[in-house]
Tab-separated table of C-alpha atoms in Angstrom:
chain	number	residue	atom	x	y	z
A	1189	UNK	CA	0.000	0.000	0.000
A	1190	UNK	CA	1.381	3.391	-0.998
A	1191	UNK	CA	0.995	6.627	0.921
A	1192	UNK	CA	0.488	9.430	-1.577
A	1193	UNK	CA	0.267	13.081	-0.611
A	1194	UNK	CA	-2.949	14.877	-1.600
A	1195	UNK	CA	-0.805	17.624	-3.114
A	1196	UNK	CA	0.518	15.214	-5.759
A	1197	UNK	CA	-2.788	13.424	-6.391
A	1198	UNK	CA	-3.948	16.110	-8.826
A	1199	UNK	CA	-0.734	15.906	-10.824
A	1200	UNK	CA	-0.648	12.157	-11.384
A	1201	UNK	CA	1.986	9.689	-10.334
A	1202	UNK	CA	4.464	10.788	-13.045
A	1203	UNK	CA	4.902	14.121	-11.255
A	1204	UNK	CA	5.693	12.680	-7.820
A	1205	UNK	CA	9.337	13.041	-6.771
A	1206	UNK	CA	9.336	9.922	-4.570
A	1207	UNK	CA	6.886	7.276	-3.518
A	1208	UNK	CA	6.857	6.182	0.106
A	1209	UNK	CA	5.703	2.650	0.796
A	1210	UNK	CA	3.720	1.621	3.868
A	1211	UNK	CA	6.902	0.844	5.827
A	1212	UNK	CA	8.367	4.309	5.244
A	1213	UNK	CA	10.979	3.241	2.688
A	1214	UNK	CA	11.533	5.121	-0.541
A	1215	UNK	CA	11.002	3.084	-3.682
A	1216	UNK	CA	12.502	3.753	-7.031
A	1217	UNK	CA	12.984	2.416	-10.494
A	1218	UNK	CA	16.557	2.536	-11.734
A	1219	UNK	CA	17.768	2.554	-15.332
A	1220	UNK	CA	21.258	1.173	-14.608
A	1221	UNK	CA	20.504	-1.859	-16.767
A	1222	UNK	CA	19.824	0.393	-19.767
A	1223	UNK	CA	23.139	2.207	-19.431
A	1224	UNK	CA	24.998	-1.100	-19.023
A	1225	UNK	CA	23.226	-2.303	-22.162
A	1226	UNK	CA	24.382	0.789	-24.057
A	1227	UNK	CA	27.976	0.070	-23.046
A	1228	UNK	CA	27.604	-3.576	-24.117
A	1229	UNK	CA	26.343	-2.646	-27.586
A	1230	UNK	CA	28.676	0.340	-27.989
A	1231	UNK	CA	25.950	2.966	-28.291
A	1232	UNK	CA	26.300	6.499	-26.954
A	1233	UNK	CA	23.540	8.198	-24.969
A	1234	UNK	CA	23.112	10.748	-27.754
A	1235	UNK	CA	22.642	7.970	-30.340
A	1236	UNK	CA	19.927	6.373	-28.225
A	1237	UNK	CA	18.272	9.738	-27.710
A	1238	UNK	CA	18.043	10.264	-31.471
A	1239	UNK	CA	17.004	6.696	-32.244
A	1240	UNK	CA	14.276	6.707	-29.570
A	1241	UNK	CA	13.270	10.315	-30.343
A	1242	UNK	CA	13.465	11.486	-26.731
A	1243	UNK	CA	14.596	14.875	-25.439
A	1244	UNK	CA	17.812	15.723	-23.617
A	1245	UNK	CA	15.905	16.552	-20.397
A	1246	UNK	CA	14.272	13.106	-20.546
A	1247	UNK	CA	17.675	11.456	-20.914
A	1248	UNK	CA	18.811	13.426	-17.861
A	1249	UNK	CA	15.808	12.090	-15.930
A	1250	UNK	CA	16.816	8.565	-16.882
A	1251	UNK	CA	20.426	9.158	-15.808
A	1252	UNK	CA	19.175	10.418	-12.444
A	1253	UNK	CA	16.622	7.604	-12.002
A	1254	UNK	CA	13.703	10.033	-12.058
A	1255	UNK	CA	10.177	9.055	-13.015
A	1256	UNK	CA	9.388	9.016	-16.744
A	1257	UNK	CA	6.146	8.252	-18.514
A	1258	UNK	CA	5.482	4.822	-19.972
A	1259	UNK	CA	5.567	6.112	-23.543
A	1260	UNK	CA	9.270	6.871	-22.981
A	1261	UNK	CA	9.848	3.292	-21.828
A	1262	UNK	CA	8.035	2.140	-24.966
A	1263	UNK	CA	10.285	4.258	-27.212
A	1264	UNK	CA	13.424	2.993	-25.467
A	1265	UNK	CA	12.344	-0.640	-25.777
A	1266	UNK	CA	11.639	-0.192	-29.488
A	1267	UNK	CA	14.990	1.523	-30.047
A	1268	UNK	CA	16.902	-1.153	-28.131
A	1269	UNK	CA	14.732	-4.100	-29.251
A	1270	UNK	CA	14.128	-5.266	-25.678
A	1271	UNK	CA	11.579	-5.613	-22.893
A	1272	UNK	CA	11.135	-3.097	-20.022
A	1273	UNK	CA	12.792	-5.473	-17.566
A	1274	UNK	CA	15.919	-5.391	-19.721
A	1275	UNK	CA	16.415	-1.655	-19.158
A	1276	UNK	CA	14.971	-0.947	-15.721
A	1277	UNK	CA	14.608	-2.533	-12.306
A	1278	UNK	CA	12.990	-1.838	-8.975
A	1279	UNK	CA	15.157	-1.039	-5.957
A	1280	UNK	CA	13.947	-0.256	-2.475
A	1281	UNK	CA	15.913	2.499	-0.790
A	1282	UNK	CA	15.789	2.703	2.981
A	1283	UNK	CA	15.837	6.088	4.656
A	1284	UNK	CA	18.730	6.817	7.011
A	1285	UNK	CA	16.345	7.468	9.916
A	1286	UNK	CA	13.293	5.273	9.279
A	1287	UNK	CA	10.061	5.932	11.154
A	1288	UNK	CA	9.629	3.385	13.946
A	1289	UNK	CA	6.205	1.997	14.692
């Protein structure tokens, strides 16, 4: 179960900076696998950006593991001929001072 601030509810999940799960841990999707894949196939970030037709700010979001819309994931998968799980993965990040129950 996710706790979502009312402030962000009107903007949709793609605008939320972080999502806090019911245990107080931050959750995030990382794109490390995509950048490792680029190294493996010898493709530069700029080449992928052109091939997938995504903007420079979107590529920056990916580099910083920020939330992107699913249409971006679709474009990346088409450009790299892969499945979403090949370019992204879920990691749970624990806060330094978690809330104790």
